[in-house]
């Protein structure tokens, strides 16, 4: 389908969704249940959305889905490249009802395809660096899901590379790309040798969950709670824009999880 059927974007668009009333029933894999304060979570989320706007994104609000506990974590529902939006089949069955509304929103901007239920894949497992698409294979994403993703992306010129990431929920819990050739990572969960020619920047050992950051323009959006790792990122020459992220962290969510950003 010709690209001019779709809306052109002058600035990045961030798709976001309000924290659901039922967030306390969220999926938990590696963490014990803690009380999540809905108002606090929504207030931190609003600060996050303001920061995305400040750093140059146009914001598109997805419909609120109060009966879907994890619906704020929109990242997991789609993988978007300039040519295509691929809706996922989340490994967590409770999350599959989040996908339709994301597809409807993305359809204005990209041709949309949908993974079948032959395999599982969640967007938090997908780290794209230009034409290299690294995909974590663990509890939420399996070989069949990766195979199907590859069948959509390889014809478009992307390399799809499978990565094992140990105990982390998603690949992007274990590492994210800061830009300028630098990968922020937790070496206990991911091996720098799996990423061609990237410079490793390790999180502080006391902050194992401090590897989920978003590069936007000249800034790195980063959880304000992780002071030691922030110092390392700044010492490497990056400008850090801190935002509070502690409440949704109790639901095993990081910063990338709460948006789908398309250029
Ligand atoms: C889940 O377990 O599915 C949610 N409680 C957290 C999802 C976080 N998403 C992400 O890392 N991309």
PDB file of C-alpha atoms and ligand atoms in Angstrom:
ATOM      1  CA  UNK A   1       0.000   0.000   0.000  1.00  0.00           C
ATOM      2  CA  UNK A   2       1.359   3.439  -0.888  1.00  0.00           C
ATOM      3  CA  UNK A   3       2.743   5.427   2.039  1.00  0.00           C
ATOM      4  CA  UNK A   4       0.754   8.533   1.072  1.00  0.00           C
ATOM      5  CA  UNK A   5      -2.443   6.831   2.287  1.00  0.00           C
ATOM      6  CA  UNK A   6      -1.131   7.430   5.801  1.00  0.00           C
ATOM      7  CA  UNK A   7      -0.759  10.571   7.874  1.00  0.00           C
ATOM      8  CA  UNK A   8       2.756  12.008   7.708  1.00  0.00           C
ATOM      9  CA  UNK A   9       4.235  12.857  11.101  1.00  0.00           C
ATOM     10  CA  UNK A  10       6.268  16.045  11.528  1.00  0.00           C
ATOM     11  CA  UNK A  11       7.258  15.124  15.068  1.00  0.00           C
ATOM     12  CA  UNK A  12       7.385  11.806  16.919  1.00  0.00           C
ATOM     13  CA  UNK A  13       3.991  10.610  18.115  1.00  0.00           C
ATOM     14  CA  UNK A  14       3.712   8.917  21.508  1.00  0.00           C
ATOM     15  CA  UNK A  15       0.678   6.693  22.009  1.00  0.00           C
ATOM     16  CA  UNK A  16      -0.179   6.426  25.695  1.00  0.00           C
ATOM     17  CA  UNK A  17      -3.043   5.149  27.826  1.00  0.00           C
ATOM     18  CA  UNK A  18      -4.225   6.141  31.314  1.00  0.00           C
ATOM     19  CA  UNK A  19      -3.516   3.727  34.177  1.00  0.00           C
ATOM     20  CA  UNK A  20      -6.473   1.349  34.592  1.00  0.00           C
ATOM     21  CA  UNK A  21      -8.591   1.248  37.742  1.00  0.00           C
ATOM     22  CA  UNK A  22      -7.812  -2.468  37.947  1.00  0.00           C
ATOM     23  CA  UNK A  23      -4.002  -2.014  37.898  1.00  0.00           C
ATOM     24  CA  UNK A  24      -3.828  -3.813  41.264  1.00  0.00           C
ATOM     25  CA  UNK A  25      -4.706  -7.023  39.348  1.00  0.00           C
ATOM     26  CA  UNK A  26      -1.728  -6.648  37.017  1.00  0.00           C
ATOM     27  CA  UNK A  27       0.445  -9.537  35.877  1.00  0.00           C
ATOM     28  CA  UNK A  28       3.471 -10.154  38.101  1.00  0.00           C
ATOM     29  CA  UNK A  29       6.291 -12.498  37.105  1.00  0.00           C
ATOM     30  CA  UNK A  30       9.413 -11.744  39.128  1.00  0.00           C
ATOM     31  CA  UNK A  31       8.037  -9.436  41.805  1.00  0.00           C
ATOM     32  CA  UNK A  32       5.856  -9.926  44.868  1.00  0.00           C
ATOM     33  CA  UNK A  33       2.578  -8.076  45.045  1.00  0.00           C
ATOM     34  CA  UNK A  34       2.714  -4.610  46.618  1.00  0.00           C
ATOM     35  CA  UNK A  35      -0.122  -2.138  47.044  1.00  0.00           C
ATOM     36  CA  UNK A  36      -0.301   0.197  44.057  1.00  0.00           C
ATOM     37  CA  UNK A  37      -1.781   3.617  44.785  1.00  0.00           C
ATOM     38  CA  UNK A  38      -3.927   4.408  41.720  1.00  0.00           C
ATOM     39  CA  UNK A  39      -3.855   8.190  42.179  1.00  0.00           C
ATOM     40  CA  UNK A  40      -0.098   8.173  42.667  1.00  0.00           C
ATOM     41  CA  UNK A  41       0.403   5.925  39.648  1.00  0.00           C
ATOM     42  CA  UNK A  42      -1.781   8.211  37.530  1.00  0.00           C
ATOM     43  CA  UNK A  43       0.001  11.310  38.740  1.00  0.00           C
ATOM     44  CA  UNK A  44       3.447   9.832  37.931  1.00  0.00           C
ATOM     45  CA  UNK A  45       2.117   8.705  34.568  1.00  0.00           C
ATOM     46  CA  UNK A  46       0.861  12.240  33.850  1.00  0.00           C
ATOM     47  CA  UNK A  47       4.356  13.571  34.623  1.00  0.00           C
ATOM     48  CA  UNK A  48       5.774  11.006  32.202  1.00  0.00           C
ATOM     49  CA  UNK A  49       3.362  12.082  29.463  1.00  0.00           C
ATOM     50  CA  UNK A  50       4.253  15.751  30.102  1.00  0.00           C
ATOM     51  CA  UNK A  51       7.934  14.843  29.754  1.00  0.00           C
ATOM     52  CA  UNK A  52       7.310  13.074  26.438  1.00  0.00           C
ATOM     53  CA  UNK A  53       5.543  16.233  25.236  1.00  0.00           C
ATOM     54  CA  UNK A  54       8.330  18.479  26.508  1.00  0.00           C
ATOM     55  CA  UNK A  55      10.916  16.358  24.702  1.00  0.00           C
ATOM     56  CA  UNK A  56       9.125  16.840  21.398  1.00  0.00           C
ATOM     57  CA  UNK A  57       6.396  14.207  21.084  1.00  0.00           C
ATOM     58  CA  UNK A  58       2.852  14.768  19.985  1.00  0.00           C
ATOM     59  CA  UNK A  59       0.640  12.788  22.373  1.00  0.00           C
ATOM     60  CA  UNK A  60      -2.147  10.477  21.214  1.00  0.00           C
ATOM     61  CA  UNK A  61      -4.311   9.112  24.023  1.00  0.00           C
ATOM     62  CA  UNK A  62      -5.606   5.579  23.549  1.00  0.00           C
ATOM     63  CA  UNK A  63      -9.018   4.729  24.999  1.00  0.00           C
ATOM     64  CA  UNK A  64      -9.012   3.958  28.705  1.00  0.00           C
ATOM     65  CA  UNK A  65      -9.522   0.226  29.389  1.00  0.00           C
ATOM     66  CA  UNK A  66     -10.321  -0.069  33.074  1.00  0.00           C
ATOM     67  CA  UNK A  67     -11.090  -3.789  32.892  1.00  0.00           C
ATOM     68  CA  UNK A  68      -7.620  -4.536  31.444  1.00  0.00           C
ATOM     69  CA  UNK A  69      -5.232  -4.212  34.436  1.00  0.00           C
ATOM     70  CA  UNK A  70      -2.010  -3.802  32.410  1.00  0.00           C
ATOM     71  CA  UNK A  71      -3.411  -1.596  29.636  1.00  0.00           C
ATOM     72  CA  UNK A  72      -1.116   1.329  30.510  1.00  0.00           C
ATOM     73  CA  UNK A  73       1.838  -0.752  29.236  1.00  0.00           C
ATOM     74  CA  UNK A  74       0.997  -0.138  25.592  1.00  0.00           C
ATOM     75  CA  UNK A  75       4.491  -0.948  24.332  1.00  0.00           C
ATOM     76  CA  UNK A  76       3.789  -4.667  24.530  1.00  0.00           C
ATOM     77  CA  UNK A  77       0.921  -4.588  22.034  1.00  0.00           C
ATOM     78  CA  UNK A  78       2.743  -3.496  18.878  1.00  0.00           C
ATOM     79  CA  UNK A  79       6.062  -3.324  17.062  1.00  0.00           C
ATOM     80  CA  UNK A  80       6.245  -0.338  14.731  1.00  0.00           C
ATOM     81  CA  UNK A  81       8.796   0.350  12.001  1.00  0.00           C
ATOM     82  CA  UNK A  82       8.548   3.166   9.463  1.00  0.00           C
ATOM     83  CA  UNK A  83       6.942   0.834   6.894  1.00  0.00           C
ATOM     84  CA  UNK A  84       4.570  -1.170   9.071  1.00  0.00           C
ATOM     85  CA  UNK A  85       2.823  -1.669  12.426  1.00  0.00           C
ATOM     86  CA  UNK A  86       2.762  -5.247  13.678  1.00  0.00           C
ATOM     87  CA  UNK A  87       0.221  -6.002  16.387  1.00  0.00           C
ATOM     88  CA  UNK A  88       1.444  -8.635  18.809  1.00  0.00           C
ATOM     89  CA  UNK A  89       0.014 -11.716  20.449  1.00  0.00           C
ATOM     90  CA  UNK A  90       1.113 -11.085  24.060  1.00  0.00           C
ATOM     91  CA  UNK A  91       2.479 -14.063  25.975  1.00  0.00           C
ATOM     92  CA  UNK A  92       0.342 -13.016  28.945  1.00  0.00           C
ATOM     93  CA  UNK A  93      -3.151 -14.147  27.884  1.00  0.00           C
ATOM     94  CA  UNK A  94      -4.768 -11.548  30.160  1.00  0.00           C
ATOM     95  CA  UNK A  95      -3.253  -8.828  27.968  1.00  0.00           C
ATOM     96  CA  UNK A  96      -4.582  -9.853  24.562  1.00  0.00           C
ATOM     97  CA  UNK A  97      -7.679  -7.676  24.954  1.00  0.00           C
ATOM     98  CA  UNK A  98      -5.470  -4.564  24.871  1.00  0.00           C
ATOM     99  CA  UNK A  99      -4.405  -5.004  21.280  1.00  0.00           C
ATOM    100  CA  UNK A 100      -7.456  -3.995  19.194  1.00  0.00           C
ATOM    101  CA  UNK A 101      -7.611  -0.347  20.284  1.00  0.00           C
ATOM    102  CA  UNK A 102      -3.905   0.051  19.543  1.00  0.00           C
ATOM    103  CA  UNK A 103      -4.417  -1.352  16.058  1.00  0.00           C
ATOM    104  CA  UNK A 104      -7.238   1.100  15.421  1.00  0.00           C
ATOM    105  CA  UNK A 105      -5.059   4.046  16.468  1.00  0.00           C
ATOM    106  CA  UNK A 106      -1.986   2.948  14.500  1.00  0.00           C
ATOM    107  CA  UNK A 107      -4.003   2.316  11.339  1.00  0.00           C
ATOM    108  CA  UNK A 108      -4.046   6.062  10.642  1.00  0.00           C
ATOM    109  CA  UNK A 109      -0.256   6.078  10.399  1.00  0.00           C
ATOM    110  CA  UNK A 110       0.888   2.693   9.119  1.00  0.00           C
ATOM    111  CA  UNK A 111      -0.353  -0.379   7.307  1.00  0.00           C
ATOM    112  CA  UNK A 112      -1.220  -2.786  10.133  1.00  0.00           C
ATOM    113  CA  UNK A 113      -0.697  -6.538  10.313  1.00  0.00           C
ATOM    114  CA  UNK A 114      -1.331  -8.817  13.257  1.00  0.00           C
ATOM    115  CA  UNK A 115       0.632 -11.785  14.557  1.00  0.00           C
ATOM    116  CA  UNK A 116      -1.429 -14.967  14.734  1.00  0.00           C
ATOM    117  CA  UNK A 117      -1.837 -16.933  17.929  1.00  0.00           C
ATOM    118  CA  UNK A 118       0.659 -19.544  16.715  1.00  0.00           C
ATOM    119  CA  UNK A 119       3.345 -17.831  18.754  1.00  0.00           C
ATOM    120  CA  UNK A 120       3.761 -15.181  21.443  1.00  0.00           C
ATOM    121  CA  UNK A 121       5.514 -11.859  21.301  1.00  0.00           C
ATOM    122  CA  UNK A 122       5.442  -8.681  23.409  1.00  0.00           C
ATOM    123  CA  UNK A 123       6.840  -5.309  22.329  1.00  0.00           C
ATOM    124  CA  UNK A 124       8.908  -5.001  25.515  1.00  0.00           C
ATOM    125  CA  UNK A 125      11.054  -7.786  24.071  1.00  0.00           C
ATOM    126  CA  UNK A 126      11.841  -5.867  20.892  1.00  0.00           C
ATOM    127  CA  UNK A 127      14.786  -3.470  20.758  1.00  0.00           C
ATOM    128  CA  UNK A 128      15.319  -1.961  17.322  1.00  0.00           C
ATOM    129  CA  UNK A 129      18.529  -0.142  16.483  1.00  0.00           C
ATOM    130  CA  UNK A 130      18.143   1.075  12.918  1.00  0.00           C
ATOM    131  CA  UNK A 131      17.736  -2.062  10.772  1.00  0.00           C
ATOM    132  CA  UNK A 132      18.758  -4.475  13.545  1.00  0.00           C
ATOM    133  CA  UNK A 133      15.792  -5.800  15.472  1.00  0.00           C
ATOM    134  CA  UNK A 134      16.856  -7.602  18.654  1.00  0.00           C
ATOM    135  CA  UNK A 135      14.138  -9.778  20.121  1.00  0.00           C
ATOM    136  CA  UNK A 136      14.243 -11.283  23.588  1.00  0.00           C
ATOM    137  CA  UNK A 137      13.120 -14.877  23.904  1.00  0.00           C
ATOM    138  CA  UNK A 138      11.854 -15.770  27.380  1.00  0.00           C
ATOM    139  CA  UNK A 139       8.552 -16.024  29.216  1.00  0.00           C
ATOM    140  CA  UNK A 140       6.505 -13.610  27.057  1.00  0.00           C
ATOM    141  CA  UNK A 141       8.024 -14.097  23.612  1.00  0.00           C
ATOM    142  CA  UNK A 142       8.761 -17.481  22.062  1.00  0.00           C
ATOM    143  CA  UNK A 143      10.488 -18.838  18.955  1.00  0.00           C
ATOM    144  CA  UNK A 144       7.235 -19.052  16.993  1.00  0.00           C
ATOM    145  CA  UNK A 145       6.439 -15.403  17.717  1.00  0.00           C
ATOM    146  CA  UNK A 146       9.936 -14.353  16.628  1.00  0.00           C
ATOM    147  CA  UNK A 147       9.646 -16.437  13.457  1.00  0.00           C
ATOM    148  CA  UNK A 148       6.441 -14.675  12.538  1.00  0.00           C
ATOM    149  CA  UNK A 149       7.863 -11.230  13.323  1.00  0.00           C
ATOM    150  CA  UNK A 150      10.832 -12.079  11.106  1.00  0.00           C
ATOM    151  CA  UNK A 151       8.517 -13.056   8.243  1.00  0.00           C
ATOM    152  CA  UNK A 152       7.146  -9.483   8.273  1.00  0.00           C
ATOM    153  CA  UNK A 153      10.404  -7.603   8.861  1.00  0.00           C
ATOM    154  CA  UNK A 154      13.056  -9.410   6.830  1.00  0.00           C
ATOM    155  CA  UNK A 155      11.407  -8.628   3.457  1.00  0.00           C
ATOM    156  CA  UNK A 156      11.594  -4.960   4.498  1.00  0.00           C
ATOM    157  CA  UNK A 157      15.365  -5.201   5.028  1.00  0.00           C
ATOM    158  CA  UNK A 158      15.514  -5.709   8.806  1.00  0.00           C
ATOM    159  CA  UNK A 159      17.721  -8.292  10.522  1.00  0.00           C
ATOM    160  CA  UNK A 160      15.850 -10.030  13.320  1.00  0.00           C
ATOM    161  CA  UNK A 161      18.237 -11.300  15.997  1.00  0.00           C
ATOM    162  CA  UNK A 162      17.161 -13.542  18.887  1.00  0.00           C
ATOM    163  CA  UNK A 163      18.564 -12.632  22.314  1.00  0.00           C
ATOM    164  CA  UNK A 164      18.369 -14.631  25.568  1.00  0.00           C
ATOM    165  CA  UNK A 165      17.862 -12.418  28.567  1.00  0.00           C
ATOM    166  CA  UNK A 166      17.794 -14.613  31.646  1.00  0.00           C
ATOM    167  CA  UNK A 167      15.696 -13.477  34.542  1.00  0.00           C
ATOM    168  CA  UNK A 168      14.448 -10.162  33.166  1.00  0.00           C
ATOM    169  CA  UNK A 169      10.745  -9.904  32.304  1.00  0.00           C
ATOM    170  CA  UNK A 170      11.462  -8.366  28.902  1.00  0.00           C
ATOM    171  CA  UNK A 171      14.588  -7.667  26.851  1.00  0.00           C
ATOM    172  CA  UNK A 172      14.131  -3.948  27.504  1.00  0.00           C
ATOM    173  CA  UNK A 173      14.103  -4.606  31.255  1.00  0.00           C
ATOM    174  CA  UNK A 174      17.656  -5.835  30.722  1.00  0.00           C
ATOM    175  CA  UNK A 175      18.911  -3.227  28.255  1.00  0.00           C
ATOM    176  CA  UNK A 176      17.941  -0.198  26.179  1.00  0.00           C
ATOM    177  CA  UNK A 177      19.756   1.839  23.557  1.00  0.00           C
ATOM    178  CA  UNK A 178      20.838   5.320  24.628  1.00  0.00           C
ATOM    179  CA  UNK A 179      21.917   6.368  21.142  1.00  0.00           C
ATOM    180  CA  UNK A 180      25.461   7.296  20.030  1.00  0.00           C
ATOM    181  CA  UNK A 181      26.405   3.605  19.997  1.00  0.00           C
ATOM    182  CA  UNK A 182      25.810   3.074  23.735  1.00  0.00           C
ATOM    183  CA  UNK A 183      23.790   0.214  25.241  1.00  0.00           C
ATOM    184  CA  UNK A 184      22.639   0.642  28.862  1.00  0.00           C
ATOM    185  CA  UNK A 185      22.574  -2.866  30.294  1.00  0.00           C
ATOM    186  CA  UNK A 186      22.501  -5.203  33.241  1.00  0.00           C
ATOM    187  CA  UNK A 187      25.242  -7.737  32.517  1.00  0.00           C
ATOM    188  CA  UNK A 188      23.570 -10.326  34.716  1.00  0.00           C
ATOM    189  CA  UNK A 189      20.689 -10.498  32.260  1.00  0.00           C
ATOM    190  CA  UNK A 190      22.147  -9.764  28.851  1.00  0.00           C
ATOM    191  CA  UNK A 191      25.469 -10.261  27.077  1.00  0.00           C
ATOM    192  CA  UNK A 192      27.029  -7.300  25.261  1.00  0.00           C
ATOM    193  CA  UNK A 193      28.565  -9.768  22.772  1.00  0.00           C
ATOM    194  CA  UNK A 194      25.055 -10.287  21.375  1.00  0.00           C
ATOM    195  CA  UNK A 195      24.998  -6.666  20.202  1.00  0.00           C
ATOM    196  CA  UNK A 196      27.341  -5.844  17.341  1.00  0.00           C
ATOM    197  CA  UNK A 197      29.861  -3.120  18.122  1.00  0.00           C
ATOM    198  CA  UNK A 198      27.893  -1.357  20.852  1.00  0.00           C
ATOM    199  CA  UNK A 199      29.614   0.262  23.802  1.00  0.00           C
ATOM    200  CA  UNK A 200      28.301  -1.146  27.088  1.00  0.00           C
ATOM    201  CA  UNK A 201      27.232   1.157  29.906  1.00  0.00           C
ATOM    202  CA  UNK A 202      26.372  -0.885  32.967  1.00  0.00           C
ATOM    203  CA  UNK A 203      23.727   0.038  35.498  1.00  0.00           C
ATOM    204  CA  UNK A 204      24.909   0.419  39.092  1.00  0.00           C
ATOM    205  CA  UNK A 205      24.954  -3.011  40.803  1.00  0.00           C
ATOM    206  CA  UNK A 206      22.499  -1.769  43.456  1.00  0.00           C
ATOM    207  CA  UNK A 207      20.029  -0.747  40.718  1.00  0.00           C
ATOM    208  CA  UNK A 208      19.376  -3.833  38.576  1.00  0.00           C
ATOM    209  CA  UNK A 209      16.160  -2.358  37.123  1.00  0.00           C
ATOM    210  CA  UNK A 210      17.823   0.859  35.964  1.00  0.00           C
ATOM    211  CA  UNK A 211      18.323  -0.173  32.336  1.00  0.00           C
ATOM    212  CA  UNK A 212      15.038   0.985  30.860  1.00  0.00           C
ATOM    213  CA  UNK A 213      15.458   4.458  29.380  1.00  0.00           C
ATOM    214  CA  UNK A 214      14.125   6.385  26.370  1.00  0.00           C
ATOM    215  CA  UNK A 215      16.330   8.549  24.151  1.00  0.00           C
ATOM    216  CA  UNK A 216      14.376  11.490  22.749  1.00  0.00           C
ATOM    217  CA  UNK A 217      16.157  14.266  20.905  1.00  0.00           C
ATOM    218  CA  UNK A 218      19.223  15.186  22.985  1.00  0.00           C
ATOM    219  CA  UNK A 219      17.822  13.805  26.231  1.00  0.00           C
ATOM    220  CA  UNK A 220      17.499  10.477  27.969  1.00  0.00           C
ATOM    221  CA  UNK A 221      14.214  10.041  29.815  1.00  0.00           C
ATOM    222  CA  UNK A 222      15.137   8.107  32.936  1.00  0.00           C
ATOM    223  CA  UNK A 223      13.534   7.029  36.258  1.00  0.00           C
ATOM    224  CA  UNK A 224      14.464   9.543  38.964  1.00  0.00           C
ATOM    225  CA  UNK A 225      14.746   6.756  41.550  1.00  0.00           C
ATOM    226  CA  UNK A 226      17.983   5.381  40.083  1.00  0.00           C
ATOM    227  CA  UNK A 227      20.463   8.018  41.205  1.00  0.00           C
ATOM    228  CA  UNK A 228      23.640   5.932  40.933  1.00  0.00           C
ATOM    229  CA  UNK A 229      22.981   4.803  37.379  1.00  0.00           C
ATOM    230  CA  UNK A 230      21.935   8.327  36.412  1.00  0.00           C
ATOM    231  CA  UNK A 231      25.419   9.502  37.463  1.00  0.00           C
ATOM    232  CA  UNK A 232      26.958   6.925  35.136  1.00  0.00           C
ATOM    233  CA  UNK A 233      24.784   8.011  32.215  1.00  0.00           C
ATOM    234  CA  UNK A 234      25.617  11.673  32.794  1.00  0.00           C
ATOM    235  CA  UNK A 235      29.320  10.889  33.196  1.00  0.00           C
ATOM    236  CA  UNK A 236      29.187   9.265  29.725  1.00  0.00           C
ATOM    237  CA  UNK A 237      27.975  12.592  28.339  1.00  0.00           C
ATOM    238  CA  UNK A 238      24.196  12.198  28.121  1.00  0.00           C
ATOM    239  CA  UNK A 239      21.662  14.755  29.249  1.00  0.00           C
ATOM    240  CA  UNK A 240      19.228  13.012  31.616  1.00  0.00           C
ATOM    241  CA  UNK A 241      15.610  14.074  32.038  1.00  0.00           C
ATOM    242  CA  UNK A 242      14.406  12.340  35.238  1.00  0.00           C
ATOM    243  CA  UNK A 243      10.781  11.357  35.856  1.00  0.00           C
ATOM    244  CA  UNK A 244       9.202   9.514  38.798  1.00  0.00           C
ATOM    245  CA  UNK A 245       8.447   5.885  37.952  1.00  0.00           C
ATOM    246  CA  UNK A 246       8.241   4.068  41.298  1.00  0.00           C
ATOM    247  CA  UNK A 247       4.508   3.293  41.367  1.00  0.00           C
ATOM    248  CA  UNK A 248       4.249   1.502  38.020  1.00  0.00           C
ATOM    249  CA  UNK A 249       7.548  -0.240  38.796  1.00  0.00           C
ATOM    250  CA  UNK A 250       5.488  -2.209  41.361  1.00  0.00           C
ATOM    251  CA  UNK A 251       3.579  -3.578  38.343  1.00  0.00           C
ATOM    252  CA  UNK A 252       6.930  -4.500  36.696  1.00  0.00           C
ATOM    253  CA  UNK A 253       6.639  -1.612  34.264  1.00  0.00           C
ATOM    254  CA  UNK A 254       9.489   0.644  33.165  1.00  0.00           C
ATOM    255  CA  UNK A 255       9.457   3.824  31.095  1.00  0.00           C
ATOM    256  CA  UNK A 256       9.458   2.326  27.615  1.00  0.00           C
ATOM    257  CA  UNK A 257       6.479   0.138  28.545  1.00  0.00           C
ATOM    258  CA  UNK A 258       4.083   3.076  28.830  1.00  0.00           C
ATOM    259  CA  UNK A 259       4.315   4.404  25.278  1.00  0.00           C
ATOM    260  CA  UNK A 260       4.645   3.462  21.638  1.00  0.00           C
ATOM    261  CA  UNK A 261       6.707   6.175  19.981  1.00  0.00           C
ATOM    262  CA  UNK A 262       6.653   6.419  16.210  1.00  0.00           C
ATOM    263  CA  UNK A 263       8.597   8.844  14.025  1.00  0.00           C
TER     264      UNK A 263
HETATM  265  C1  LIG B   1       3.075  -7.428  32.740  1.00  0.00           C
HETATM  266  O1  LIG B   1       3.577  -8.264  33.480  1.00  0.00           O
HETATM  267  O2  LIG B   1       2.692  -7.696  31.607  1.00  0.00           O
HETATM  268  C2  LIG B   1       2.918  -6.029  33.279  1.00  0.00           C
HETATM  269  N1  LIG B   1       2.584  -6.081  34.659  1.00  0.00           N
HETATM  270  C3  LIG B   1       4.175  -5.234  33.075  1.00  0.00           C
HETATM  271  C4  LIG B   1       4.522  -5.042  31.622  1.00  0.00           C
HETATM  272  C5  LIG B   1       5.719  -4.201  31.429  1.00  0.00           C
HETATM  273  N2  LIG B   1       5.966  -3.982  30.057  1.00  0.00           N
HETATM  274  C6  LIG B   1       7.152  -3.882  29.506  1.00  0.00           C
HETATM  275  O3  LIG B   1       8.154  -4.101  30.168  1.00  0.00           O
HETATM  276  N3  LIG B   1       7.216  -3.631  28.226  1.00  0.00           N
END
